[in-house]
PDB file of C-alpha atoms in Angstrom:
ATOM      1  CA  UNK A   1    -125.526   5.231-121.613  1.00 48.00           C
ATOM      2  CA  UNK A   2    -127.923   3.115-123.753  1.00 47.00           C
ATOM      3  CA  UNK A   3    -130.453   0.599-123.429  1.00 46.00           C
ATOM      4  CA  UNK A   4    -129.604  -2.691-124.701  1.00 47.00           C
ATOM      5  CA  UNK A   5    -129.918  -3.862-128.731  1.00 42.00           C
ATOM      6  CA  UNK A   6    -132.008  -7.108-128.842  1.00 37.00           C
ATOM      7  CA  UNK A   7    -128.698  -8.328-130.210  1.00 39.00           C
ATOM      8  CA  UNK A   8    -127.193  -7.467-127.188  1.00 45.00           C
ATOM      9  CA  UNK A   9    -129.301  -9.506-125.671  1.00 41.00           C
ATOM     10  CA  UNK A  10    -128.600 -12.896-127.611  1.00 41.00           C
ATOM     11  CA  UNK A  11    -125.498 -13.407-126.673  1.00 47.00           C
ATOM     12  CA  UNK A  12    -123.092 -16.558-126.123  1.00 48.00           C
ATOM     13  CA  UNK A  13    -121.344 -17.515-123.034  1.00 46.00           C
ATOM     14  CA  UNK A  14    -117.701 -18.530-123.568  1.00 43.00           C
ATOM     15  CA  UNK A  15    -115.016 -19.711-121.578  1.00 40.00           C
ATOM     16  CA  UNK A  16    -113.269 -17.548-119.107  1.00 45.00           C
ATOM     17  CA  UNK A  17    -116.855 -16.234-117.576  1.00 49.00           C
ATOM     18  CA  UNK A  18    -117.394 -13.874-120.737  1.00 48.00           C
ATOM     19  CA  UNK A  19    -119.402 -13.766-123.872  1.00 46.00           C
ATOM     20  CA  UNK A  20    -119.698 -12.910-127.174  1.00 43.00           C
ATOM     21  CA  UNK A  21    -122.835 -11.378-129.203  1.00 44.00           C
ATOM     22  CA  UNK A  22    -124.006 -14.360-131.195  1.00 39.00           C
ATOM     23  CA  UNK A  23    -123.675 -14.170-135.325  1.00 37.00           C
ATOM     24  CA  UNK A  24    -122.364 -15.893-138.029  1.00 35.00           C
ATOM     25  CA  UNK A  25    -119.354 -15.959-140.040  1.00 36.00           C
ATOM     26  CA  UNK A  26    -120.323 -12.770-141.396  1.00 36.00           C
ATOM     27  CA  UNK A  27    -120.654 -10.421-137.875  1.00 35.00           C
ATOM     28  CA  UNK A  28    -118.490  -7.514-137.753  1.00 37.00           C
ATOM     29  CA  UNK A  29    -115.278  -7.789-135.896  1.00 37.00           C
ATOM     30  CA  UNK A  30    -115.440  -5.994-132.576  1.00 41.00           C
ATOM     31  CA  UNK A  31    -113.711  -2.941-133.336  1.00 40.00           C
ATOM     32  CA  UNK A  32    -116.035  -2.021-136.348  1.00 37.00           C
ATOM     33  CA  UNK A  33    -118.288   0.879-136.116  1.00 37.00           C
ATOM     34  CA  UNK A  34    -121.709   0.524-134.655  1.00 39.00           C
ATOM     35  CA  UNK A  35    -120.008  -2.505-132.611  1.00 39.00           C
ATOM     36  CA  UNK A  36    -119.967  -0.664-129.149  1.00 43.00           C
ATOM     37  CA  UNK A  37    -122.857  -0.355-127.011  1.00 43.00           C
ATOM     38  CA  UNK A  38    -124.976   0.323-129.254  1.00 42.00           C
ATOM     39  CA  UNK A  39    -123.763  -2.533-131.883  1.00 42.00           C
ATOM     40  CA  UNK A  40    -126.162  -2.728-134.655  1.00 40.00           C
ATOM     41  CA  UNK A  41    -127.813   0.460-133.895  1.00 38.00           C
ATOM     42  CA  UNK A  42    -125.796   2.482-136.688  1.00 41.00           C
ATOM     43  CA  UNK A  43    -124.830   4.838-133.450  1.00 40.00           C
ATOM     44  CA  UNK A  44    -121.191   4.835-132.158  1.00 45.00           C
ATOM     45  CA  UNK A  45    -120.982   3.045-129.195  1.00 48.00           C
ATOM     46  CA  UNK A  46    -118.195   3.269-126.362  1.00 49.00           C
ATOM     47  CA  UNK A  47    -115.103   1.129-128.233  1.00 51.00           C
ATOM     48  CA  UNK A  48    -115.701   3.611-131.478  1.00 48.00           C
ATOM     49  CA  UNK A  49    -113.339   6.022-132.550  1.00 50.00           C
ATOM     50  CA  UNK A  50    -111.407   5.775-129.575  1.00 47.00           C
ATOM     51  CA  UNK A  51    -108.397   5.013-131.636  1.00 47.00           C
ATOM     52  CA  UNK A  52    -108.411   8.349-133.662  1.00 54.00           C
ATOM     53  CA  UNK A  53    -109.227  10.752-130.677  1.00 65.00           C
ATOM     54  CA  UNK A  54    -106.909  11.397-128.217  1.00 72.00           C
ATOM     55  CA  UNK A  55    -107.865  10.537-124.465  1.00 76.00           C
ATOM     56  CA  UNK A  56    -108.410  13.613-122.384  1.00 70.00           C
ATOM     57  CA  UNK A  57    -105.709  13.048-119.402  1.00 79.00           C
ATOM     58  CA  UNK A  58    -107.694  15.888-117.469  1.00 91.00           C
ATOM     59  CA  UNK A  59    -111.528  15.246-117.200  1.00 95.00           C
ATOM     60  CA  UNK A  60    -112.388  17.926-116.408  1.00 96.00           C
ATOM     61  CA  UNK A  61    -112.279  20.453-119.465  1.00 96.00           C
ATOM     62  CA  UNK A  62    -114.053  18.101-120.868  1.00 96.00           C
ATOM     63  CA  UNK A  63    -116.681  17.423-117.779  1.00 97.00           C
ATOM     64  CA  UNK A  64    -117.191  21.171-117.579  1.00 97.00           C
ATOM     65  CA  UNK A  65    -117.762  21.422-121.386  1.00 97.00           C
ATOM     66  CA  UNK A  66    -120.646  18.962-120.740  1.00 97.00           C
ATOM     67  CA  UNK A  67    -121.913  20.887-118.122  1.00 98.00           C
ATOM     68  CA  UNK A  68    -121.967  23.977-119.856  1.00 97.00           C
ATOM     69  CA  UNK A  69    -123.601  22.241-122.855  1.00 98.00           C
ATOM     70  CA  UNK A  70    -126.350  20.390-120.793  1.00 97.00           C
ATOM     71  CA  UNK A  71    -126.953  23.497-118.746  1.00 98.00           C
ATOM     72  CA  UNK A  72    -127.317  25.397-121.824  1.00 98.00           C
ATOM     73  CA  UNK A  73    -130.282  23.565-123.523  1.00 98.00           C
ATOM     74  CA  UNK A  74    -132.057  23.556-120.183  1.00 98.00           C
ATOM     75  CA  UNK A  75    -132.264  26.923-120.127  1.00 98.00           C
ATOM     76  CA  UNK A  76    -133.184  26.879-123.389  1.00 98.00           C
ATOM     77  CA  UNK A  77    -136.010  24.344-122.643  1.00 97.00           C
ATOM     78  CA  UNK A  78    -136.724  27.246-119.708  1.00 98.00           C
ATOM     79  CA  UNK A  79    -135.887  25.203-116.723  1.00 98.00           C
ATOM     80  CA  UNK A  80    -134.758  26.800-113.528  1.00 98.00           C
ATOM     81  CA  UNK A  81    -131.197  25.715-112.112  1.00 97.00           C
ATOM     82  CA  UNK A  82    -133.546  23.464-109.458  1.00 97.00           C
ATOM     83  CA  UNK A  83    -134.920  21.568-112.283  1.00 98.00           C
ATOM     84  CA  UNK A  84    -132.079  21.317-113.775  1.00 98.00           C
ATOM     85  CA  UNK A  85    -130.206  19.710-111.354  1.00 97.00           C
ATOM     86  CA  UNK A  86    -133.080  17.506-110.311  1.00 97.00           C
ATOM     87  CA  UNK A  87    -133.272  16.297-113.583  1.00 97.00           C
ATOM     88  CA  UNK A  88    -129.042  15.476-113.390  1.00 97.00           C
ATOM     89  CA  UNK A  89    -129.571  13.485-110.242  1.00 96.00           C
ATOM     90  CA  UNK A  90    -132.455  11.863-112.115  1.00 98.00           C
ATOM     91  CA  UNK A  91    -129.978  11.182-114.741  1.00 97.00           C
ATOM     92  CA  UNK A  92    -127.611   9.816-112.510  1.00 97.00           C
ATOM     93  CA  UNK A  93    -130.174   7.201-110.775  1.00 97.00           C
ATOM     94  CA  UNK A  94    -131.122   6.279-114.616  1.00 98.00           C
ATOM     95  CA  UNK A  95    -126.908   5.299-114.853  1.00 98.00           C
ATOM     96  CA  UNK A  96    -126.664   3.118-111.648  1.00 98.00           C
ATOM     97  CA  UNK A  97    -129.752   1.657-113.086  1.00 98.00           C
ATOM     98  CA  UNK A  98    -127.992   0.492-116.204  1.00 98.00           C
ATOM     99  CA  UNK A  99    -125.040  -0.729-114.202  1.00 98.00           C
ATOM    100  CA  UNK A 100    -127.302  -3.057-112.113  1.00 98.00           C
ATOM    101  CA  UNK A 101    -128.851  -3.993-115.534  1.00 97.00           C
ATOM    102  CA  UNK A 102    -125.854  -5.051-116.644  1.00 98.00           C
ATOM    103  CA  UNK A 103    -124.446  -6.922-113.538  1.00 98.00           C
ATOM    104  CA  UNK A 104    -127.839  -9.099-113.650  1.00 98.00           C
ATOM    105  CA  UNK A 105    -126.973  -9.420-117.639  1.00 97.00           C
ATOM    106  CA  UNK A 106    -123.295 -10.784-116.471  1.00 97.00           C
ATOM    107  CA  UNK A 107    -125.054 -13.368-113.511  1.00 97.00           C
ATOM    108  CA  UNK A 108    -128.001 -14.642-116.203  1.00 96.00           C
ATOM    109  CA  UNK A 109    -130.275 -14.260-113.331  1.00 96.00           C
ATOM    110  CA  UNK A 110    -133.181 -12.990-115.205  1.00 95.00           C
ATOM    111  CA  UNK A 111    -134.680 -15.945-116.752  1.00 94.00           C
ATOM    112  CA  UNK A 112    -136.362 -13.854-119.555  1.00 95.00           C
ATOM    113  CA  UNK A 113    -132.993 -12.154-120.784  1.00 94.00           C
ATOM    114  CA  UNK A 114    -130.564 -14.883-119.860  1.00 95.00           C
ATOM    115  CA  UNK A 115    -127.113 -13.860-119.854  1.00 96.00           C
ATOM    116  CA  UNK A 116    -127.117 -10.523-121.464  1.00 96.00           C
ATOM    117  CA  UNK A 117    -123.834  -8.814-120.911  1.00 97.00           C
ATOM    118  CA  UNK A 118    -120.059  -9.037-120.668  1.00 97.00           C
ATOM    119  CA  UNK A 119    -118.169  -7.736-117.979  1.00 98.00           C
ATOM    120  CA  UNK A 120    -116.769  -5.087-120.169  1.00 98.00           C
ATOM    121  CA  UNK A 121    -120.449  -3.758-120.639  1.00 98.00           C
ATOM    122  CA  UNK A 122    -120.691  -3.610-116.715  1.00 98.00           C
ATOM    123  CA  UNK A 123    -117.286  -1.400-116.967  1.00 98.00           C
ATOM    124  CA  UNK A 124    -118.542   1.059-119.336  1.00 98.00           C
ATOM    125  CA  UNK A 125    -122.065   1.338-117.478  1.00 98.00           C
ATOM    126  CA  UNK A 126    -119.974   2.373-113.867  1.00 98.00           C
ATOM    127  CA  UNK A 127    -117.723   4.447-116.223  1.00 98.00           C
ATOM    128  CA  UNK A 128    -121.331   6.262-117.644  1.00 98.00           C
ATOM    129  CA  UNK A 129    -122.492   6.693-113.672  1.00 98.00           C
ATOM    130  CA  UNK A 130    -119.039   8.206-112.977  1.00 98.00           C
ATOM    131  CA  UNK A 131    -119.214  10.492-115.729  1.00 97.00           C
ATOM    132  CA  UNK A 132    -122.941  11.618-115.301  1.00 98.00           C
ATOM    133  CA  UNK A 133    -121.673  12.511-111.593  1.00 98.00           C
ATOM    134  CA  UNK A 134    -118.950  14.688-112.106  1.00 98.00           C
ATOM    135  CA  UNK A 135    -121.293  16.131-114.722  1.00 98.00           C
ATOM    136  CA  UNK A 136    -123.821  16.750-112.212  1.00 98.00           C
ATOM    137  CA  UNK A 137    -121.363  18.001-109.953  1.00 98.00           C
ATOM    138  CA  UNK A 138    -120.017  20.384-111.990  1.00 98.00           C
ATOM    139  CA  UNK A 139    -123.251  21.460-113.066  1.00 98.00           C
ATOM    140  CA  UNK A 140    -124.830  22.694-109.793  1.00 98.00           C
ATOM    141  CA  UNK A 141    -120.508  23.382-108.581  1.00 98.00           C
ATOM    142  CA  UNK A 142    -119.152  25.159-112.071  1.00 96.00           C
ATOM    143  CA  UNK A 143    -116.287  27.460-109.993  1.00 96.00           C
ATOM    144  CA  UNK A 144    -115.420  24.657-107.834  1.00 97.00           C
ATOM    145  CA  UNK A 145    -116.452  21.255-108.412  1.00 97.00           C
ATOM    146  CA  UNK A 146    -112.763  19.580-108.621  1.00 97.00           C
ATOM    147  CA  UNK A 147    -111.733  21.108-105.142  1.00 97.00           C
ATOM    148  CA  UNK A 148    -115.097  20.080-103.968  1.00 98.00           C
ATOM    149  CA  UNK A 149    -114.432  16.391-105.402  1.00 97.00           C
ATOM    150  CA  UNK A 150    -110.893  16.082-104.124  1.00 96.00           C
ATOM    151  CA  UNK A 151    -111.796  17.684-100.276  1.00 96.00           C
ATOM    152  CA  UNK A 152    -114.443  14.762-100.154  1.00 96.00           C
ATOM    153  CA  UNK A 153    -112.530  12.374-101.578  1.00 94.00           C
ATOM    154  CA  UNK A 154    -109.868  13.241 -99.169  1.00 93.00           C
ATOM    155  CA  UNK A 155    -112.896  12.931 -96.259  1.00 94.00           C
ATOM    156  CA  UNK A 156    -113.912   9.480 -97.435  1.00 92.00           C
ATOM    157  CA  UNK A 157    -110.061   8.203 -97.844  1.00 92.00           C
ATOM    158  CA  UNK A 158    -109.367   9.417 -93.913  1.00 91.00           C
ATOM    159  CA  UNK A 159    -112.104   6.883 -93.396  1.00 91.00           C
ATOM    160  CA  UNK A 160    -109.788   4.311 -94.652  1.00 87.00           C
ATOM    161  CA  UNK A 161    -106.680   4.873 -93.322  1.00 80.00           C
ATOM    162  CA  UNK A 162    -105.320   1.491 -93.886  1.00 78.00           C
ATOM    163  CA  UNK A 163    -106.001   1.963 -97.545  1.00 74.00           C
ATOM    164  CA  UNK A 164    -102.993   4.302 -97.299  1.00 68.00           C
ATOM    165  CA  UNK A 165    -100.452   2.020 -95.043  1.00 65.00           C
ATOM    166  CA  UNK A 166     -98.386   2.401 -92.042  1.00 61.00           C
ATOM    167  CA  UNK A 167     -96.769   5.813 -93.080  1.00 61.00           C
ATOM    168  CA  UNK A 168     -99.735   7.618 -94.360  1.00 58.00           C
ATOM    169  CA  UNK A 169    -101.125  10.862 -93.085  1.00 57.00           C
ATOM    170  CA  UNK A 170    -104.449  11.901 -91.385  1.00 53.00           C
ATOM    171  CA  UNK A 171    -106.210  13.666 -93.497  1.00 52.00           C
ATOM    172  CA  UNK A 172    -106.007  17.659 -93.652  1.00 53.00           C
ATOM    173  CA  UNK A 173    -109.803  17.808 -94.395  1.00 52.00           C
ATOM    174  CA  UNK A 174    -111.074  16.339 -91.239  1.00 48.00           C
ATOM    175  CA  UNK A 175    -108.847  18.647 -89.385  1.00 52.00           C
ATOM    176  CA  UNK A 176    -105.743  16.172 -89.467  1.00 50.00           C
ATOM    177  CA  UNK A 177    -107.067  13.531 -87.040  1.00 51.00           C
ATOM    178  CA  UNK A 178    -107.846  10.210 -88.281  1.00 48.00           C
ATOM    179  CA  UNK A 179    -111.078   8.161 -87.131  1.00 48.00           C
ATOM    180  CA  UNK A 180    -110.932   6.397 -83.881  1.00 49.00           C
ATOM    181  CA  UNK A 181    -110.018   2.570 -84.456  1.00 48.00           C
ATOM    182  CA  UNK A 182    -112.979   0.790 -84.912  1.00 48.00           C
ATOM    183  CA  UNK A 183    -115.284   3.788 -86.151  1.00 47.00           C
ATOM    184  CA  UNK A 184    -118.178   3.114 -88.284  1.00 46.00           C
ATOM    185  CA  UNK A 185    -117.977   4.324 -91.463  1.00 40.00           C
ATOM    186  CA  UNK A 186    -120.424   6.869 -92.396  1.00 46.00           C
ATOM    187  CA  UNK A 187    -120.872   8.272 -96.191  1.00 45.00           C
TER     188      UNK A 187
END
């Protein structure tokens, strides 16, 4: 959820597709702090301190307490729910932005930056969209943004029913009929 260090940005391709930020015998190893995301920075990135917290296994207390925190200084900042919400979305956009940064980092297609990124960076950038979503979800859902998730999850899976196999069920959400064969999908 960061722009790229300029250190970042010089790094070395290695074998197996992946790279490694270039440095000399003396770099940190790549589970120091400040060797995340934002390595060099002094700020914790991603990798940091995962190892003494404990991993939420249900998202979303923690998604809600983000909500309730973000909505919280934008009322403070006087915005009206509207705003604030527009500004999520915004927020959102700025994510997928980062992720398609990162895939063009992975590819070295942009002449200027070369090859940028590892494939891990690309995973924590679509882990940052995902996040900033549910955020935004439960920010303009707070009573209800987990049913809301799972009914259209359960709309968009009914779309797939051969993601499911032989035996699965139509889906209860689109009133338990599954899409004629051959339907276009339809987001």
């Amino acid at each position: 959820m960061g722009d790229v260090t300029s250190q970042e940005r010089h790094r070395e391709r290695v074998p197996g597709g992946g790279s490694r930020p270039l440095g000399g015998a003396g770099s940190a190893p790549p589970d120091a702090p400040g060797t995340g995301a934002d390595r060099g920075s002094g700020r914790p990135g991603p990798d940091d301190g995962s190892r003494e917290r404990e991993q939420p296994q249900d998202v979303w207390p923690v998604v809600s307490a983000l909500a309730r925190a973000f909505d919280t200084h934008g009322e403070a900042q006087g915005m009206t729910r509207e705003q604030q919400w527009t500004l999520q979305v915004l927020k959102l956009s700025e994510e997928t932005g980062e992720a398609a940064q990162a895939v063009i980092g992975v590819q070295g297609t942009n002449p200027r930056k070369g090859y940028s990124h590892a494939w891990e960076d690309v995973h924590a950038e679509v882990a940052d969209v995902a996040i900033t979503g549910l955020v935004a979800l439960a920010r303009m859902r707070p009573d209800d943004a987990a049913d809301f998730l799972g009914r259209q999850l359960a709309r968009q899976a009914a779309r797939f029913p051969a993601a499911w196999g032989p035996d699965s069920e139509p889906s209860p959400a689109d009133g338990g009929q599954a899409p004629p064969s051959g339907a276009p999908y339809r987001a």
